[in-house]
Amino acid sequence: MALKANLCSVMHAQMLPGKSLGFNRSASLIFSNLSFRNNAPTSLPCLSLRKEKQQYSNYNHNVIRMSGLRATKLNAAVIPLEAAEVRSEVPVEVEKLYTTVVSVETLVGPKGGLGEVCHIVLDHGGSFKFKEGQYLLVHFQSIKRYFSIASCSRGDTFDDKTLSLCVRRAELLPDSVSNYLCNVKAGDTVEISGPFGGQMVFTERREMNSKHIMVASATGVAPFRSNIQHIFSSILLGNTDHVWLISGADNYNSLLYDKEFTQIQNNHINRFRYQRALNNSVEDSIYESGNEIFTLLKAGAYIYIAGSSTMLPGIKETFVKIAQERGVDWPKMLDQLQKTNHWRVEVY
């Protein structure tokens, strides 16, 4: 799910949106007894109280995306991203594994065009071991790029031989790894190595009724699909984890794995909540559910945030806003969440 790094992400920093950020003001719904029943809308309106004209990046444009209701101008402030939030440098020497392409499916976007998102299944023959939520390296020519694994460790069809990637065609250049991956065909060979990362790996399930809040933009949903597929497989029906996914997208047509998540919600209505954040209104979805999210976090829930680094400053500002309105010392609360590993971020 990697994108080509821009200057800010290379410096582990991100431009802060202007101060005219708008928020919706309708009340949040609280799950009764903190259960994950489907008693809230799966998508939220994108109305803003501010008067400035909203601008959203087109899904197919290779430009910096302004997720949520952002201001139309950027100021000169820069928010540094914490080391744990950004994927580490590519290791110099890694052991490669040759996998075979099983299938390539266009999920959204123009087939063969900029912005196309592909679901790619690779056969590793059972020799690639990983945990749900991890990522791997794809080697193309002399280039290495990280991509999150979008299937559970047993594979999309639980055959113990495959894994899948969710890849957005970020460029049309011949040396682009995402372009290369979206162009592969069944029978082709793809070199990978890994696995890496642990921020999106769910905690060891020693606690009963663990609650997980997942916030994703676009292909950032890949590691969450991996965890969701694992938790709600027939093998783990006895698992008691509760999962809430907030998935950002431009519109219904660009939602990734929408039918799959909807079906899981229908089958597990008390344990899985699927909330669509259309027009990339991830920040608004968080704000609308501020009471609920803070209640869950105080009760021991875990929150995971994955996607482009451009989404992170706005999300952080939203949490500050929610805390201020409730008289909560957010820096203190965030520090405690990070110390206990209940706040997990992985951006790229």
Coordinates of C-alpha atoms in Angstrom, one line a residue:
M1 CA 0.0 0.0 0.0
A2 CA 3.0 2.2 -0.3
L3 CA 3.0 5.6 -2.0
K4 CA 6.1 7.4 -3.3
A5 CA 7.5 9.4 -0.4
N6 CA 7.3 13.2 -0.7
L7 CA 9.8 15.6 0.9
C8 CA 7.8 15.9 4.1
S9 CA 7.6 12.2 4.7
V10 CA 11.3 11.7 4.0
M11 CA 12.0 14.3 6.7
H12 CA 9.5 12.5 9.0
A13 CA 7.4 15.7 9.1
Q14 CA 4.1 16.9 7.8
M15 CA 2.5 20.2 6.9
L16 CA -0.1 21.3 9.3
P17 CA -3.5 22.3 7.9
G18 CA -4.7 25.9 8.4
K19 CA -6.7 26.9 11.4
S20 CA -10.0 27.1 9.7
L21 CA -10.8 23.4 10.2
G22 CA -14.5 22.7 10.3
F23 CA -16.3 20.1 12.3
N24 CA -19.8 18.6 12.4
R25 CA -21.6 19.2 15.7
S26 CA -24.2 16.4 15.9
A27 CA -24.2 14.2 18.9
S28 CA -22.2 11.0 19.1
L29 CA -24.0 7.7 19.8
I30 CA -22.7 5.6 22.6
F31 CA -22.8 1.8 22.4
S32 CA -24.9 0.4 25.2
N33 CA -22.6 -1.3 27.8
L34 CA -19.7 -0.6 25.4
S35 CA -20.9 -3.4 23.1
F36 CA -20.4 -3.0 19.3
R37 CA -24.0 -3.2 18.2
N38 CA -24.8 -1.6 14.9
N39 CA -26.8 1.2 16.4
A40 CA -25.0 4.0 14.6
P41 CA -24.9 5.1 10.9
T42 CA -22.2 3.3 8.8
S43 CA -21.5 6.5 7.0
L44 CA -21.6 10.1 8.2
P45 CA -22.6 13.3 6.4
C46 CA -19.9 15.7 5.4
L47 CA -21.4 19.0 6.3
S48 CA -19.1 21.8 7.6
L49 CA -19.9 24.9 9.7
R50 CA -17.2 26.9 8.0
K51 CA -17.9 29.0 5.0
E52 CA -14.7 28.4 3.0
K53 CA -15.1 26.4 -0.2
Q54 CA -14.1 22.7 0.3
Q55 CA -11.6 21.2 -2.0
Y56 CA -10.9 17.5 -2.3
S57 CA -8.3 15.8 -4.4
N58 CA -9.5 13.6 -7.2
Y59 CA -9.0 9.9 -6.5
N60 CA -7.0 9.4 -9.7
H61 CA -4.7 12.3 -9.2
N62 CA -1.2 11.7 -7.9
V63 CA -1.2 14.6 -5.5
I64 CA -1.1 15.2 -1.8
R65 CA -4.6 14.2 -0.4
M66 CA -6.4 16.4 2.0
S67 CA -8.5 13.9 4.0
G68 CA -11.6 15.1 5.8
L69 CA -12.7 18.7 6.0
R70 CA -9.4 20.5 5.7
A71 CA -8.7 24.1 5.1
T72 CA -7.9 25.2 1.5
K73 CA -4.6 26.7 2.5
L74 CA -1.6 25.3 4.3
N75 CA 0.4 27.4 6.7
A76 CA 4.1 27.1 7.3
A77 CA 3.9 25.1 10.5
V78 CA 5.4 21.6 10.4
I79 CA 4.4 18.8 12.8
P80 CA 7.2 16.2 13.2
L81 CA 6.0 12.6 12.9
E82 CA 7.2 10.3 15.7
A83 CA 9.6 7.5 14.7
A84 CA 7.1 4.8 15.6
E85 CA 4.6 6.3 13.3
V86 CA 6.7 6.0 10.1
R87 CA 8.0 2.8 8.6
S88 CA 11.7 2.3 9.3
E89 CA 14.3 2.5 6.6
V90 CA 14.6 -0.4 4.2
P91 CA 17.2 -2.9 5.4
V92 CA 20.3 -3.1 3.3
E93 CA 20.5 -6.9 3.2
V94 CA 17.4 -9.0 3.3
E95 CA 16.7 -12.6 2.3
K96 CA 14.5 -12.7 -0.8
L97 CA 11.6 -15.1 -1.4
Y98 CA 10.3 -15.8 -4.9
T99 CA 6.5 -15.9 -5.1
T100 CA 4.1 -16.7 -7.9
V101 CA 1.2 -14.4 -8.9
V102 CA -2.1 -16.2 -8.5
S103 CA -4.4 -13.4 -9.5
V104 CA -4.7 -9.7 -9.9
E105 CA -8.1 -8.0 -9.5
T106 CA -9.0 -4.3 -9.9
L107 CA -10.9 -3.2 -6.8
V108 CA -11.6 0.4 -7.7
G109 CA -10.3 3.0 -10.2
P110 CA -9.6 2.9 -13.9
K111 CA -8.1 -0.4 -15.0
G112 CA -4.5 0.3 -16.1
G113 CA -4.8 4.0 -15.1
L114 CA -3.5 6.2 -12.3
G115 CA -5.3 5.6 -9.0
E116 CA -6.3 2.0 -9.8
V117 CA -6.3 -0.2 -6.7
C118 CA -5.5 -3.9 -7.2
H119 CA -5.9 -6.9 -5.0
I120 CA -2.9 -9.1 -5.8
V121 CA -2.7 -12.7 -4.5
L122 CA 0.8 -14.3 -4.3
D123 CA 1.7 -17.9 -3.7
H124 CA 4.6 -18.4 -1.4
G125 CA 4.3 -22.2 -1.1
G126 CA 3.9 -22.0 2.7
S127 CA 7.4 -20.7 3.3
F128 CA 6.5 -17.1 4.3
K129 CA 5.4 -16.8 7.9
F130 CA 3.9 -13.5 9.2
K131 CA 1.4 -12.1 11.7
E132 CA -1.7 -10.3 10.8
G133 CA -1.0 -6.6 10.5
Q134 CA 2.6 -6.9 9.3
Y135 CA 4.1 -5.7 6.0
L136 CA 6.7 -6.9 3.5
L137 CA 9.2 -5.6 1.0
V138 CA 8.7 -6.0 -2.7
H139 CA 11.9 -6.0 -4.8
F140 CA 11.7 -4.6 -8.3
Q141 CA 15.0 -4.1 -10.2
S142 CA 17.1 -2.3 -7.6
I143 CA 14.1 -0.7 -5.9
K144 CA 12.5 -1.9 -2.6
R145 CA 9.1 -0.8 -1.4
Y146 CA 7.0 -1.7 1.6
F147 CA 3.4 -3.0 1.2
S148 CA 1.0 -4.1 3.9
I149 CA -0.2 -7.6 3.8
A150 CA -4.0 -7.6 3.2
S151 CA -4.8 -11.2 4.1
C152 CA -4.6 -13.2 7.3
S153 CA -1.6 -15.5 7.8
R154 CA -3.4 -18.4 6.3
G155 CA -4.2 -16.6 3.1
D156 CA -7.4 -15.3 1.5
T157 CA -8.7 -18.9 1.0
F158 CA -7.0 -20.3 4.1
D159 CA -4.8 -22.5 2.0
D160 CA -1.6 -21.7 4.1
K161 CA 0.2 -21.0 0.8
T162 CA -0.8 -17.5 -0.2
L163 CA -1.0 -13.9 0.9
S164 CA -2.5 -10.8 -0.7
L165 CA -1.5 -7.2 -1.2
C166 CA -3.7 -4.1 -1.7
V167 CA -1.8 -1.8 -4.1
R168 CA -2.7 1.6 -5.5
R169 CA -1.1 2.5 -8.8
A170 CA 0.5 5.7 -7.7
E171 CA 2.5 6.3 -10.8
L172 CA 2.6 5.2 -14.4
L173 CA 6.4 5.3 -14.7
P174 CA 8.4 2.1 -15.7
D175 CA 10.4 2.2 -12.5
S176 CA 7.4 2.5 -10.2
V177 CA 6.9 -0.5 -8.0
S178 CA 3.2 0.1 -7.6
N179 CA 2.8 0.3 -11.4
Y180 CA 4.8 -2.9 -11.8
L181 CA 2.7 -4.8 -9.3
C182 CA -0.6 -3.7 -10.8
N183 CA 0.7 -4.9 -14.2
V184 CA 1.7 -8.4 -13.1
K185 CA -0.2 -11.4 -14.4
A186 CA -1.0 -14.8 -13.1
G187 CA 2.2 -17.0 -13.4
D188 CA 4.6 -14.0 -13.0
T189 CA 7.2 -14.0 -10.3
V190 CA 7.4 -11.4 -7.6
E191 CA 10.4 -11.1 -5.2
I192 CA 9.5 -10.3 -1.6
S193 CA 11.2 -10.3 1.8
G194 CA 10.1 -9.9 5.4
P195 CA 7.9 -9.7 7.3
F196 CA 8.3 -6.4 9.1
G197 CA 6.5 -4.2 11.6
G198 CA 4.3 -4.7 14.6
Q199 CA 2.3 -1.5 15.1
M200 CA -0.8 -2.9 13.4
V201 CA -0.4 -6.4 14.9
F202 CA -3.3 -6.8 17.4
T203 CA -2.3 -7.4 21.0
E204 CA -2.0 -11.0 22.2
R205 CA -5.5 -11.9 23.1
R206 CA -5.0 -12.6 26.8
E207 CA -7.8 -10.2 27.7
M208 CA -11.4 -11.1 27.3
N209 CA -13.6 -8.8 25.2
S210 CA -10.7 -6.7 23.9
K211 CA -11.9 -3.7 21.8
H212 CA -10.1 -2.4 18.8
I213 CA -10.8 0.9 17.0
M214 CA -9.2 1.0 13.5
V215 CA -9.0 4.2 11.4
A216 CA -7.9 3.9 7.8
S217 CA -7.6 5.9 4.7
A218 CA -7.7 4.2 1.2
T219 CA -5.2 1.3 1.1
G220 CA -4.4 1.9 4.8
V221 CA -7.2 -0.6 5.3
A222 CA -5.0 -3.5 4.2
P223 CA -3.5 -4.4 7.6
F224 CA -7.0 -4.1 9.1
R225 CA -8.5 -6.5 6.6
S226 CA -5.7 -8.9 7.5
N227 CA -6.7 -8.7 11.2
I228 CA -10.5 -8.8 10.5
Q229 CA -10.2 -11.8 8.2
H230 CA -8.2 -13.6 11.0
I231 CA -10.6 -12.7 13.8
F232 CA -13.8 -13.5 12.0
S233 CA -12.7 -16.7 10.3
S234 CA -14.6 -19.8 11.2
I235 CA -11.4 -21.0 12.9
L236 CA -11.7 -18.2 15.5
L237 CA -15.4 -18.1 16.1
G238 CA -14.7 -18.4 19.8
N239 CA -12.7 -15.2 19.8
T240 CA -14.4 -12.4 21.8
D241 CA -12.7 -9.4 20.4
H242 CA -14.8 -6.4 19.3
V243 CA -13.7 -4.5 16.2
W244 CA -14.8 -1.0 14.9
L245 CA -13.5 0.0 11.5
I246 CA -13.6 3.6 10.3
S247 CA -12.7 3.4 6.6
G248 CA -12.1 6.6 4.6
A249 CA -12.7 6.9 0.8
D250 CA -13.7 9.5 -1.7
N251 CA -17.1 7.9 -2.3
Y252 CA -19.0 4.5 -2.2
N253 CA -17.3 3.4 -5.5
S254 CA -13.9 3.8 -4.0
L255 CA -14.5 2.0 -0.8
L256 CA -12.1 -1.0 -0.5
Y257 CA -13.5 -4.4 0.5
D258 CA -16.9 -2.8 1.2
K259 CA -19.0 -5.8 0.4
E260 CA -16.7 -8.0 2.5
F261 CA -16.8 -5.8 5.5
T262 CA -20.6 -5.3 5.2
Q263 CA -21.1 -9.1 5.1
I264 CA -18.9 -9.6 8.2
Q265 CA -20.9 -6.9 10.0
N266 CA -24.2 -8.6 9.1
N267 CA -22.8 -11.9 10.4
H268 CA -21.3 -10.5 13.5
I269 CA -23.5 -7.5 14.3
N270 CA -22.6 -7.4 18.0
R271 CA -18.8 -7.7 17.5
F272 CA -18.0 -5.9 14.3
R273 CA -18.9 -2.3 13.4
Y274 CA -18.1 -1.0 9.9
Q275 CA -18.3 2.8 9.5
R276 CA -17.8 4.4 6.1
A277 CA -16.1 7.9 6.1
L278 CA -17.0 9.2 2.7
N279 CA -15.4 12.2 1.0
N280 CA -12.4 11.1 3.1
S281 CA -14.1 12.6 6.1
V282 CA -12.1 10.4 8.6
E283 CA -11.7 13.4 10.9
D284 CA -15.4 14.1 10.9
S285 CA -16.2 10.5 11.7
I286 CA -13.8 10.6 14.6
Y287 CA -15.3 13.9 15.8
E288 CA -18.9 12.7 15.5
S289 CA -18.1 9.6 17.6
G290 CA -15.8 11.5 20.0
N291 CA -17.8 10.6 23.2
E292 CA -17.9 7.0 22.2
I293 CA -14.2 6.8 21.2
F294 CA -13.0 8.5 24.4
T295 CA -15.2 6.2 26.6
L296 CA -13.8 3.1 24.9
L297 CA -10.2 4.3 25.2
K298 CA -10.6 5.1 28.9
A299 CA -12.1 1.6 29.3
G300 CA -9.0 0.0 27.7
A301 CA -9.7 -0.2 24.0
Y302 CA -6.9 -0.1 21.5
I303 CA -6.8 2.4 18.6
Y304 CA -4.9 1.9 15.3
I305 CA -4.4 4.5 12.6
A306 CA -3.0 3.5 9.2
G307 CA -2.7 5.2 5.8
S308 CA -0.9 8.2 4.2
S309 CA 1.0 10.5 6.6
T310 CA -1.1 13.4 5.2
M311 CA -4.1 12.2 7.3
L312 CA -2.3 12.1 10.6
P313 CA -2.0 15.9 11.5
G314 CA -5.7 16.4 11.0
I315 CA -6.6 13.3 13.1
K316 CA -4.3 14.5 15.9
E317 CA -5.9 18.0 15.8
T318 CA -9.4 16.3 16.0
F319 CA -8.4 14.4 19.1
V320 CA -7.2 17.7 20.7
K321 CA -10.5 19.3 19.8
I322 CA -12.5 16.5 21.3
A323 CA -10.5 16.5 24.5
Q324 CA -10.8 20.3 24.9
E325 CA -14.5 20.2 24.6
R326 CA -14.7 17.5 27.3
G327 CA -12.1 19.0 29.7
V328 CA -9.7 16.1 29.1
D329 CA -5.9 16.6 29.3
W330 CA -5.2 15.1 25.9
P331 CA -1.3 15.2 26.1
K332 CA -1.5 13.3 29.4
M333 CA -4.1 10.8 28.0
L334 CA -2.1 10.3 24.8
D335 CA 1.1 9.7 26.7
Q336 CA -0.6 7.1 28.8
L337 CA -2.1 5.4 25.7
Q338 CA 1.3 5.3 24.0
K339 CA 3.0 3.9 27.1
T340 CA 0.6 1.1 27.3
N341 CA 0.7 0.5 23.6
H342 CA -3.0 1.3 23.2
W343 CA -2.3 4.1 20.6
R344 CA -0.7 2.7 17.5
V345 CA 0.1 4.5 14.3
E346 CA 1.7 3.4 11.0
V347 CA 1.8 5.9 8.2
Y348 CA 3.8 6.1 5.0

